[in-house]
Coordinates of N, CA and C in Angstrom, one line a residue:
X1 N -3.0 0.5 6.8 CA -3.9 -0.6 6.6 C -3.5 -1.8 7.4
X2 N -1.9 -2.1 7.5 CA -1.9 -3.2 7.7 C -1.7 -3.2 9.3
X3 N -1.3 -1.9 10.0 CA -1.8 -1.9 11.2 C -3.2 -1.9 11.7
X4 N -3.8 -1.3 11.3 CA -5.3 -1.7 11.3 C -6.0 -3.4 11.8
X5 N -5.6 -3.8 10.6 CA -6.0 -5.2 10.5 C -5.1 -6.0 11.7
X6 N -3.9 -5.5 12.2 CA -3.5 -6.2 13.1 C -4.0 -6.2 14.7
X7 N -4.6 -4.6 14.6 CA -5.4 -3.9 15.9 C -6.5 -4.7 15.9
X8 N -7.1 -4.7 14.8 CA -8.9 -5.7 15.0 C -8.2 -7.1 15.1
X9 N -7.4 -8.1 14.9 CA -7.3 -9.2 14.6 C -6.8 -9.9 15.9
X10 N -5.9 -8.7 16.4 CA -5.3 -9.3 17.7 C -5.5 -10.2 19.1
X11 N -7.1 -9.5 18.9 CA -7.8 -10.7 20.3 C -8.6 -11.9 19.9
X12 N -8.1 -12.0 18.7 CA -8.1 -13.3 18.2 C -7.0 -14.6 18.9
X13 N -7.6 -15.0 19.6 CA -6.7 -16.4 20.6 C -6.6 -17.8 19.8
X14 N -8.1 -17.9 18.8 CA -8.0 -19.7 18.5 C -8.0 -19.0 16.9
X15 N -7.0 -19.6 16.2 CA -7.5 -19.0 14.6 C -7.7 -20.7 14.4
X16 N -8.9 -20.9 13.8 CA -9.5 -22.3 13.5 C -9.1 -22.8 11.9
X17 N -9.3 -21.7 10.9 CA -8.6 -22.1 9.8 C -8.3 -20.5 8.8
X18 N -7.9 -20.8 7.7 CA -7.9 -20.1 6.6 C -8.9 -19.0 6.1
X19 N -9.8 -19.6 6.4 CA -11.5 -18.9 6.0 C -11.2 -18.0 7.4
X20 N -11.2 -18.6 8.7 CA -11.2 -17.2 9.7 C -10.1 -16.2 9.5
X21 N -8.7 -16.7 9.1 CA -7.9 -15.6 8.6 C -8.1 -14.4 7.7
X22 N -8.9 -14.8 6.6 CA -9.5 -13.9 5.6 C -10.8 -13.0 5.9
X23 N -11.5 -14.0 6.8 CA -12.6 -12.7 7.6 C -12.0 -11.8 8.0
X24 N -11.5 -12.2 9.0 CA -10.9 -10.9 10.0 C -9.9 -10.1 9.0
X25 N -8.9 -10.7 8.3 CA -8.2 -9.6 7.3 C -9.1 -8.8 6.2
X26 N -10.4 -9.1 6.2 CA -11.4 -8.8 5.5 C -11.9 -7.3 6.4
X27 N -12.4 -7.6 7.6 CA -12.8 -6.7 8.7 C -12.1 -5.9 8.4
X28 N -10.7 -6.1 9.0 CA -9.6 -5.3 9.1 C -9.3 -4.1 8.2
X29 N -9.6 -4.9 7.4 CA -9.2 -3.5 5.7 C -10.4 -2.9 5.5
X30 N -11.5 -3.5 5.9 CA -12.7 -2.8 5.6 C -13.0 -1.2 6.9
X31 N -12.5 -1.6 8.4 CA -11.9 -0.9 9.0 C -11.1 0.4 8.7
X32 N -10.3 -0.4 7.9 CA -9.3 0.7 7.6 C -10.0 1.9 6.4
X33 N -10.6 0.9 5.7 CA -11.0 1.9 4.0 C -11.3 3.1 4.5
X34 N -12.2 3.4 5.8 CA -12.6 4.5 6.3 C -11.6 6.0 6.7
X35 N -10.3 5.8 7.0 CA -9.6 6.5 7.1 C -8.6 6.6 5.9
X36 N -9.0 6.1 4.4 CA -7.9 6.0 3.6 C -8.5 7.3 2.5
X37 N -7.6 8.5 1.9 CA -8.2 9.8 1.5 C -8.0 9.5 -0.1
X38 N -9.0 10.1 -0.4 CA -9.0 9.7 -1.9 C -7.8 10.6 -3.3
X39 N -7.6 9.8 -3.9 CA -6.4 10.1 -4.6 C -7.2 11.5 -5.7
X40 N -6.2 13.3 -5.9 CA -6.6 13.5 -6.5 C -6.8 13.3 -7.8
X41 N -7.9 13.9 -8.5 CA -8.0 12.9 -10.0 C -8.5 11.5 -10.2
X42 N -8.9 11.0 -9.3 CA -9.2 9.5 -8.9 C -10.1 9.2 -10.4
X43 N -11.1 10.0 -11.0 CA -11.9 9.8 -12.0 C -11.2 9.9 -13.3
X44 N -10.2 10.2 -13.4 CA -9.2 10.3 -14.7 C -8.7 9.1 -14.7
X45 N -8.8 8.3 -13.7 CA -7.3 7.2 -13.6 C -7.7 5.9 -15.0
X46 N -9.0 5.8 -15.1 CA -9.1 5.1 -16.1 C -8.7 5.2 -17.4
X47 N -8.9 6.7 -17.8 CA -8.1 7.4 -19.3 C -6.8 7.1 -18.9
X48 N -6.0 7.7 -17.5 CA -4.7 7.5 -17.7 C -4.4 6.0 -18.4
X49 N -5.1 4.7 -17.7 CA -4.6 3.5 -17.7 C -4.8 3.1 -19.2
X50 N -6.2 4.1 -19.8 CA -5.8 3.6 -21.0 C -4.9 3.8 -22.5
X51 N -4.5 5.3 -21.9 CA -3.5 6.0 -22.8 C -2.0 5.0 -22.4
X52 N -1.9 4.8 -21.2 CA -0.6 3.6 -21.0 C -0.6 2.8 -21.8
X53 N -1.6 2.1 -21.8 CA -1.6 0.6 -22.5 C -1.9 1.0 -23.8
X54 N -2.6 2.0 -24.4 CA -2.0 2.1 -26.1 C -0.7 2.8 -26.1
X55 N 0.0 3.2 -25.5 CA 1.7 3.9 -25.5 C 2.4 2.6 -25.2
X56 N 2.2 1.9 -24.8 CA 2.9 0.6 -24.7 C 2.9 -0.3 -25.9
X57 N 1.4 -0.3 -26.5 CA 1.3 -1.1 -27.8 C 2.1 -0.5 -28.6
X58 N 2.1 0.5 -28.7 CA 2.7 1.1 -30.3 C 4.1 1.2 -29.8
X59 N 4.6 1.1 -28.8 CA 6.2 1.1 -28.9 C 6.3 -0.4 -28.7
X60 N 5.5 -1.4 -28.4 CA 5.9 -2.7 -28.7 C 6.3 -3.3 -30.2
X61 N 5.0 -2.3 -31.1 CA 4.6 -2.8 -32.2 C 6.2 -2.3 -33.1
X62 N 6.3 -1.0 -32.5 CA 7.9 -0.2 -33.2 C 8.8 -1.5 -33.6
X63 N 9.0 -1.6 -31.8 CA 10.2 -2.7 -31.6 C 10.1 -3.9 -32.2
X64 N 9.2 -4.3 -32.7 CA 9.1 -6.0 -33.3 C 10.3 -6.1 -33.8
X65 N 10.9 -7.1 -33.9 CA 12.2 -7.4 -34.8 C 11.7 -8.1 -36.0
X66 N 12.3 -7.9 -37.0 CA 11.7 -8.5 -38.3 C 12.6 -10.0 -38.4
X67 N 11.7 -10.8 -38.8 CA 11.8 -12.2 -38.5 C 12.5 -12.7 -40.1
X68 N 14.0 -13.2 -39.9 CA 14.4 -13.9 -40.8 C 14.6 -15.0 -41.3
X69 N 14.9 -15.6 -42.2 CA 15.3 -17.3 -42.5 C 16.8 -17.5 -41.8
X70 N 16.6 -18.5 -41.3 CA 17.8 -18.8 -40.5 C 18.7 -19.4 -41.7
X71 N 20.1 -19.4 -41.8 CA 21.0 -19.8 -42.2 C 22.4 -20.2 -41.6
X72 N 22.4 -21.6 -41.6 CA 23.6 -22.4 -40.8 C 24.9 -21.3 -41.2
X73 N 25.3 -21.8 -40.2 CA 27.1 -21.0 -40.4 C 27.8 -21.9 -40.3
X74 N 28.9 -22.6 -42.1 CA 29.6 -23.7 -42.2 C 31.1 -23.7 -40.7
X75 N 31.2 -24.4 -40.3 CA 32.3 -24.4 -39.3 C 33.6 -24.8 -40.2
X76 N 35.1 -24.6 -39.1 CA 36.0 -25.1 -40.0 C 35.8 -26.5 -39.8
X77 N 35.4 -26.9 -38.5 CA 35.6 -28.4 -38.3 C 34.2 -28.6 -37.7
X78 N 33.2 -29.3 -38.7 CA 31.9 -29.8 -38.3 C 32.1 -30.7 -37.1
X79 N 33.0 -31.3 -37.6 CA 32.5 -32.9 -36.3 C 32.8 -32.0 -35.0
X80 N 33.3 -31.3 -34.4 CA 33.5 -30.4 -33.2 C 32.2 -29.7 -33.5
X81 N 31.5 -29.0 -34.2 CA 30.3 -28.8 -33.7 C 28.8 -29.0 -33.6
X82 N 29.6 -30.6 -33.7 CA 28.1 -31.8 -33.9 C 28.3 -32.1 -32.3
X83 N 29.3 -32.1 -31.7 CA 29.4 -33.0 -30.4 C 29.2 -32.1 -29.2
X84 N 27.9 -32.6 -28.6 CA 27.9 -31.7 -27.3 C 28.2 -31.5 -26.5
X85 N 28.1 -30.2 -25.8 CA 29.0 -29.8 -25.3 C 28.9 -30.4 -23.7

């Protein structure tokens, strides 16, 4: 693809701004889509993506750590760990 877009783009001499950059990279890939072969299974890919993202949830949900009350830890010598470091 990204040769492509460099073959259409090339006799480009004045690039005027940003908006002409994205046409022609626009061209270019649209160019390209034509020779790109389609993935087998391509109509499944949505079930895959969404069995991912609930396999994800539920091992996030596993891992949660259970949230405790914090409790100071007395030092031997407070004033050393009042003063920053």
């Amino acid at each position: 693809m990204i040769d492509t877009v460099r073959r259409v783009a090339r006799n480009v001499k004045r690039w005027q701004n940003g908006d002409m950059c994205l046409r022609w990279t626009a061209a270019g890939m649209l160019e390209a889509e034509q020779q790109f072969r389609k993935i087998i299974g391509y109509p499944d890919l949505a079930k895959l993506a969404v069995a991912v993202e609930r396999d994800v949830a539920t091992k996030r949900a596993s891992n949660t750590p259970v949230t405790t009350a914090h409790t100071p830890i007395q030092t031997a010598a407070p004033e050393v760990a009042s003063t920053p470091a």
